[in-house]
Structure formats: C-alpha cells, structure tokens
C-alpha cells in the first residue's frame, strides 16, 4: 500500500521510462529552440 501511495505521489512513476526520456529531451530541445529564436 505504501508503494502505491508513493507512486500516486509521483506522476512520473506512472509513465514508462521511454516517455520520461522523451519528455526530458523535448524540454531541452524546446529550450534550445527558444534560445536560438531570441
């Protein structure tokens, strides 16, 4: 039960590792794009 509560506390735990990696890569890529535009 404690593990379930912890998982619910962390939304990222519900996502598969691939999704987490893609999200991080997209975030960094998005920041780079904005920096280039500026």
Coordinates of C-alpha atoms in Angstrom, one line a residue:
X1 CA 0.0 0.0 0.0
X2 CA 2.8 2.4 0.8
X3 CA 4.4 1.8 -2.6
X4 CA 1.0 2.6 -4.3
X5 CA 0.8 5.8 -2.3
X6 CA 4.3 6.8 -3.3
X7 CA 3.6 6.0 -7.0
X8 CA 0.5 8.2 -6.9
X9 CA 2.5 11.0 -5.2
X10 CA 4.9 10.9 -8.2
X11 CA 3.1 11.2 -11.6
X12 CA 6.3 10.4 -13.4
X13 CA 6.2 6.9 -11.9
X14 CA 3.1 6.2 -13.9
X15 CA 4.9 6.9 -17.2
X16 CA 7.2 4.4 -18.8
X17 CA 11.0 5.2 -18.9
X18 CA 10.8 6.0 -22.6
X19 CA 8.1 8.7 -22.1
X20 CA 10.2 10.2 -19.3
X21 CA 13.2 10.4 -21.5
X22 CA 11.3 11.8 -24.4
X23 CA 9.8 14.5 -22.2
X24 CA 13.2 15.5 -20.9
X25 CA 14.7 15.6 -24.4
X26 CA 11.7 17.6 -25.7
X27 CA 12.0 20.1 -22.9
X28 CA 15.8 20.6 -23.5
X29 CA 15.2 20.8 -27.2
X30 CA 12.3 23.3 -26.7
X31 CA 14.6 25.5 -24.6
X32 CA 17.3 25.4 -27.2
X33 CA 14.9 26.4 -29.9
X34 CA 13.6 29.4 -27.9
X35 CA 17.2 30.5 -27.1
X36 CA 18.0 30.4 -30.8
X37 CA 15.0 32.4 -31.7
X38 CA 15.9 35.1 -29.1

